[in-house]
CSV table of C-alpha atoms in Angstrom, one decimal:
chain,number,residue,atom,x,y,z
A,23,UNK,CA,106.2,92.2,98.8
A,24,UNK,CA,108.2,89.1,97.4
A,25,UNK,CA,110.2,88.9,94.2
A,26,UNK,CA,111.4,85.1,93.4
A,27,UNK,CA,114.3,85.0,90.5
A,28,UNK,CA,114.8,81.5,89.2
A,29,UNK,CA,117.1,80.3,86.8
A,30,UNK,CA,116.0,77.0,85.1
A,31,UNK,CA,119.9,76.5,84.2
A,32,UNK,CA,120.9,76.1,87.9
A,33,UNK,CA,117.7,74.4,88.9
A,34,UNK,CA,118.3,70.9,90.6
A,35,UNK,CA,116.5,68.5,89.2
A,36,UNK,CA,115.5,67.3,92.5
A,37,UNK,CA,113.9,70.6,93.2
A,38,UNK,CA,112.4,70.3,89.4
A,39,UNK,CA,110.4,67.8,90.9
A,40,UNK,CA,109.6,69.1,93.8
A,41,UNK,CA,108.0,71.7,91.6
A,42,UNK,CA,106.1,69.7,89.3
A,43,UNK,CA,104.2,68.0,92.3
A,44,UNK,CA,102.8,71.4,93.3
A,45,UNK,CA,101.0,71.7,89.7
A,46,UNK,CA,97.3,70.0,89.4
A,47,UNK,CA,96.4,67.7,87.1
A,48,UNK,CA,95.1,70.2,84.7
A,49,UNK,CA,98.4,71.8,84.4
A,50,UNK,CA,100.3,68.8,84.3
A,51,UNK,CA,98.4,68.0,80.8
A,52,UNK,CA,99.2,71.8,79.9
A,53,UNK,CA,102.9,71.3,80.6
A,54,UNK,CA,102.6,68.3,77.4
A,55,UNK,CA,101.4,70.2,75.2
A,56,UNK,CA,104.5,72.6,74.9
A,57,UNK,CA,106.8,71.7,72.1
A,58,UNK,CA,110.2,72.9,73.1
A,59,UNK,CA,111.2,71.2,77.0
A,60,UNK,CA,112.3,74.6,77.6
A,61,UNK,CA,109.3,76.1,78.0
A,62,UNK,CA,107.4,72.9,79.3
A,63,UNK,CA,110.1,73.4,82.3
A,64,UNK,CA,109.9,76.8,82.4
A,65,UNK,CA,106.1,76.7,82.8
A,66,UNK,CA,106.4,73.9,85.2
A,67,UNK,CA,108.9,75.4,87.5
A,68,UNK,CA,107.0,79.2,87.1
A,69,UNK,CA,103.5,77.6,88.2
A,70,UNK,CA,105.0,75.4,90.5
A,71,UNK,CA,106.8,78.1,92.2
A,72,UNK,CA,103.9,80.1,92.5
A,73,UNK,CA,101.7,77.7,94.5
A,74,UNK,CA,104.7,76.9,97.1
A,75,UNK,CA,105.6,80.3,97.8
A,76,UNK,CA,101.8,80.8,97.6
A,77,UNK,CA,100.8,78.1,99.8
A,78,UNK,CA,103.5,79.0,102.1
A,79,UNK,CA,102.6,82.8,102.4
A,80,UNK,CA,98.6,81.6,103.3
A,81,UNK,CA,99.3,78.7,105.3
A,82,UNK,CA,97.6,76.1,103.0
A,83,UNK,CA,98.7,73.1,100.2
A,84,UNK,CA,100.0,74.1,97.2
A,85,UNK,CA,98.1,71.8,95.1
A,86,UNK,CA,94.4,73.7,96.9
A,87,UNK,CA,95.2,77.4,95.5
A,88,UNK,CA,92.6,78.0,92.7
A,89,UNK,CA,94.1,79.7,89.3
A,90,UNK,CA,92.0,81.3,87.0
A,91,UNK,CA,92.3,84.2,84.8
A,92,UNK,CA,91.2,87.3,83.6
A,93,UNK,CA,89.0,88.1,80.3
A,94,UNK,CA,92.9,89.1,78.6
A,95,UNK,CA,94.3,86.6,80.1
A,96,UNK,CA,95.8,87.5,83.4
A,97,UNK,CA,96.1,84.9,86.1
A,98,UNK,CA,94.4,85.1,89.7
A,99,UNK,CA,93.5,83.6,92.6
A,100,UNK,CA,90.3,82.4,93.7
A,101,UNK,CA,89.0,81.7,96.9
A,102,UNK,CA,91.4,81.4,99.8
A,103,UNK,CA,93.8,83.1,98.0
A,104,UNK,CA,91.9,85.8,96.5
A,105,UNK,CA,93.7,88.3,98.4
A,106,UNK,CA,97.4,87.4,97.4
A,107,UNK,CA,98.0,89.5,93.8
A,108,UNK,CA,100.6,87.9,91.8
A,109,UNK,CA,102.6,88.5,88.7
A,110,UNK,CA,105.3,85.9,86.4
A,111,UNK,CA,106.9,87.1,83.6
A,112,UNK,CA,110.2,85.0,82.1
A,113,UNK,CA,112.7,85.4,79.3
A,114,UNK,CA,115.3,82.7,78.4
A,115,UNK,CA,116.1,81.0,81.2
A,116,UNK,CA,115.0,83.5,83.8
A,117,UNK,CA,111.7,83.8,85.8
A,118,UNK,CA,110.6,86.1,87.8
A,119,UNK,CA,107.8,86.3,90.3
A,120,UNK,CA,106.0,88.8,92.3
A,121,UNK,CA,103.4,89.0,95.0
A,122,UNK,CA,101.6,91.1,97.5
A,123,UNK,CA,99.4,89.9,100.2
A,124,UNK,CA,97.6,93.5,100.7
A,125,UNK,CA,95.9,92.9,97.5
A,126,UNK,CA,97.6,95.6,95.8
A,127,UNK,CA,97.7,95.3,92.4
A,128,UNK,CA,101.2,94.7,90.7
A,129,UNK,CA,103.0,93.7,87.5
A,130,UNK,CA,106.7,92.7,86.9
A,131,UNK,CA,108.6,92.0,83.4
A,132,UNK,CA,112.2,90.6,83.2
A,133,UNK,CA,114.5,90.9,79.6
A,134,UNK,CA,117.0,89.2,78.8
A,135,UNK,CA,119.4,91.4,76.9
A,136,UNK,CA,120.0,90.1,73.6
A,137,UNK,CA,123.6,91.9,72.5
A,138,UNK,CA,123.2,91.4,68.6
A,139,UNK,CA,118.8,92.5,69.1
A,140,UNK,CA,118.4,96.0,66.8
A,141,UNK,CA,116.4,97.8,69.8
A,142,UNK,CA,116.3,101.2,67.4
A,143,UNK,CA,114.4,99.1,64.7
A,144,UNK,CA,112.0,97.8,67.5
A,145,UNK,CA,111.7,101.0,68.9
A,146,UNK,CA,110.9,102.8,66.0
A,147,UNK,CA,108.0,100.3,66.0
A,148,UNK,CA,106.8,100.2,69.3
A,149,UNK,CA,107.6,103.1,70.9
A,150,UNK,CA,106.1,106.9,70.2
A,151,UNK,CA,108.9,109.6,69.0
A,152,UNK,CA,109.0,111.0,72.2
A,153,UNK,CA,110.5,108.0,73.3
A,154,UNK,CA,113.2,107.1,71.1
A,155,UNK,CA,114.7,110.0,71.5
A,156,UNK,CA,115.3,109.0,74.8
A,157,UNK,CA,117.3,106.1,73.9
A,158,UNK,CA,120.9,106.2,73.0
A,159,UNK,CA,121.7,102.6,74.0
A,160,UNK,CA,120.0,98.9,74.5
A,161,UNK,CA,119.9,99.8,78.2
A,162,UNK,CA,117.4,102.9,77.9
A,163,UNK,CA,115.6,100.8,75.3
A,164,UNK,CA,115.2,97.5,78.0
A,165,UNK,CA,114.5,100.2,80.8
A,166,UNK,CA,111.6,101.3,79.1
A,167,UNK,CA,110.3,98.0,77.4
A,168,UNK,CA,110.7,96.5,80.9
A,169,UNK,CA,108.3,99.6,82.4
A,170,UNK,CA,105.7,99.6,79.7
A,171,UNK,CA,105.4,96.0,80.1
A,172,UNK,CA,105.2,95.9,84.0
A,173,UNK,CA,102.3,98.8,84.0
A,174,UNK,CA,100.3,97.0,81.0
A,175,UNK,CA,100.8,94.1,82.8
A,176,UNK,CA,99.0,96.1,85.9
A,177,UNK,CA,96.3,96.5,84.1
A,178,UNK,CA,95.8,93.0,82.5
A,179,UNK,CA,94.7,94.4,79.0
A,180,UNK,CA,97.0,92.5,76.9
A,181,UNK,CA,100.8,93.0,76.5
A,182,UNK,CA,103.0,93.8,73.3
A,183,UNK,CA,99.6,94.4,70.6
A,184,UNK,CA,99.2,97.6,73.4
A,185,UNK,CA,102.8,98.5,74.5
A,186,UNK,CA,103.2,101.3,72.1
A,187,UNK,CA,99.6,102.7,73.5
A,188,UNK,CA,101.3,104.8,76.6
A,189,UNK,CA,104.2,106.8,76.6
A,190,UNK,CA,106.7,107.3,79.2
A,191,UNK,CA,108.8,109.9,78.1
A,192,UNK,CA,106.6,113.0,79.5
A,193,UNK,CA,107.7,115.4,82.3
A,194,UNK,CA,106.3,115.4,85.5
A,195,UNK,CA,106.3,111.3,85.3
A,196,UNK,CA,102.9,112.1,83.6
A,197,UNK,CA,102.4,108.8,81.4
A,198,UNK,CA,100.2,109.7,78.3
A,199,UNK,CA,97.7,107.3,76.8
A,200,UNK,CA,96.9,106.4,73.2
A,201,UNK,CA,94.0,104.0,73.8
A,202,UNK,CA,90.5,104.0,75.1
A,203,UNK,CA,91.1,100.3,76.8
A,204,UNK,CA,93.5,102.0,79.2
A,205,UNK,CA,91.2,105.0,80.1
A,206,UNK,CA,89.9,103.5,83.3
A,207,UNK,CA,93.4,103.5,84.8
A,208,UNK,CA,92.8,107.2,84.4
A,209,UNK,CA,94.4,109.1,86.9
A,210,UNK,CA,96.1,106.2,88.8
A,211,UNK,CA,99.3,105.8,89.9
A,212,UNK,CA,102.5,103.5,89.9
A,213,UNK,CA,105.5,103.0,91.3
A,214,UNK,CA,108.5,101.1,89.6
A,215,UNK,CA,111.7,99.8,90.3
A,216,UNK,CA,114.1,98.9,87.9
A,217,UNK,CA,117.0,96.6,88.1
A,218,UNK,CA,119.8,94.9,86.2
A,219,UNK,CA,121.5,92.5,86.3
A,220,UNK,CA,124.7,91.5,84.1
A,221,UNK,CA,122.2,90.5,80.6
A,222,UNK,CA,119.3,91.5,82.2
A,223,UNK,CA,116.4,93.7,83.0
A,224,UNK,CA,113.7,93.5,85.1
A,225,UNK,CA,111.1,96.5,86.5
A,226,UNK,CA,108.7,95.4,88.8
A,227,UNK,CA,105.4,98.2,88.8
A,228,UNK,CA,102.9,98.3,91.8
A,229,UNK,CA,99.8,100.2,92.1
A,230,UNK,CA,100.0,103.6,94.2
A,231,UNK,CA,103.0,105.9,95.5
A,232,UNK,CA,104.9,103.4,97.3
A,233,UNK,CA,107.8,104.5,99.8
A,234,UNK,CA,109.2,100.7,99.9
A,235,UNK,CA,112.1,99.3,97.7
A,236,UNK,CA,112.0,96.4,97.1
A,237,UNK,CA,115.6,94.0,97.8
A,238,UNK,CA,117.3,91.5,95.1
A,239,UNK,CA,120.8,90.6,96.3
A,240,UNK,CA,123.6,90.9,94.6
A,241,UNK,CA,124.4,90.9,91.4
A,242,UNK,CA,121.5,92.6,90.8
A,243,UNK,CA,121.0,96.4,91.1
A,244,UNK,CA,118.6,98.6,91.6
A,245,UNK,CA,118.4,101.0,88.2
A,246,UNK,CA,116.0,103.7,89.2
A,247,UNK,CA,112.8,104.4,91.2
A,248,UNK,CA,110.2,106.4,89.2
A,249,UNK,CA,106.3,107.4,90.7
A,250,UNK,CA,104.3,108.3,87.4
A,251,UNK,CA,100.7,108.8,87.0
A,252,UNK,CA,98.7,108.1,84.0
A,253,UNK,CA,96.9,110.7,82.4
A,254,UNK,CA,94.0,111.4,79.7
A,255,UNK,CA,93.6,110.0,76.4
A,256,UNK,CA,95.9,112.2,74.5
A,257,UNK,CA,94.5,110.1,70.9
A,258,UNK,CA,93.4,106.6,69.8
A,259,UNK,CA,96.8,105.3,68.2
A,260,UNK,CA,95.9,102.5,65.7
């Protein structure tokens, strides 16, 4: 397993560069077509850290890895790479990677932690009662935006229109579902880890009962280590 934090703040431009040549040419016209530079170069330096670390991991050019995605969305690899599972999520300036040679299915989400945000009104929007009444302070509510997101993202469905469709609040790390698209994942389970770091959040979820933890170096820290498994369709929720 390999998690990759980047910070476009402290990103050379040099290395910027280095990045951009990874991307094709079809991505290169994508990375035009974003109207604030701060996402063009967060998209540039996300995709173009994926192929090198990629490339890197399966012994080929950057530039040869085949992208495409899922019907929801959800990037892959084709071909050569097919077996490498992979998973970017980013917020302000952070990015955060994942991937798995093994093919095991994975998703990771990373928060910044906004300190004027009103998480209860979210919350009381996107999360089921059960829930909320788990959350006394903006780091419960991150810890469990970050989780939802990294298991949805699992199962490449679609992100915040579903996030209020599973609850994590049960006992027995039994996660409940509200929606028929997620009934497939039936009965499977996850394993996250959660860390912060000092304005941030990020869980990283991979399919199965994992007995590995995965290591970020200081300053971040590792939150909590939770096994759940998803159970039946308690009711369609909206």
């Amino acid at each position: 397993m390999t998690i990759e934090l980047l910070n476009i703040e402290t990103l050379e431009p040099r290395d910027f560069e280095n990045l951009k040549s990874c991307l094709n040419e079809a991505e290169l016209e994508k990375s035009k077509r974003f109207h604030f530079d701060k996402d063009r170069r967060i998209f540039i330096a996300a995709r173009g850290t994926l192929r090198q670390k990629a490339g890197a991991m399966l012994g080929i050019p950057a530039g040869d890895l085949e992208i495409s995605t899922g019907p929801f969305g959800k990037p892959y690899f084709m071909g050569a790479g097919a077996a490498v599972q992979f998973n970017v999520s980013h917020s302000a300036t952070w990015i955060a990677l994942a991937m798995h040679e093994n093919n095991r299915p994975l998703g990771i989400d990373i928060e910044w932690v906004n300190p004027g945000f009103n998480y209860l009104q979210v919350a009381a929007h996107y999360f089921t009662p059960e829930e909320q009444a788990q959350i006394a302070t903006a780091h419960d509510f991150y810890r469990f935006w970050t989780m939802k997101e990294a298991i949805l993202k699992i199962t490449g469905i679609g992100l915040v229109n579903h996030i209020n469709r599973l609850d994590l609040s049960g006992h027995d790390n039994l996660i409940a579902l509200f929606d028929t698209h997620l009934c497939p994942f039936h009965g499977e389970t996850y394993t996250l880890h959660t860390f912060s770091h000092p304005g941030t959040m990020l869980t990283l979820a991979t399919k199965g009962a994992g007995t590995f933890t995965p290591h970020l170096s200081a300053p971040w820290r590792l939150q909590g280590r939770v096994t759940a498994r998803i159970g039946k369709l308690e009711k369609v929720n909206g």
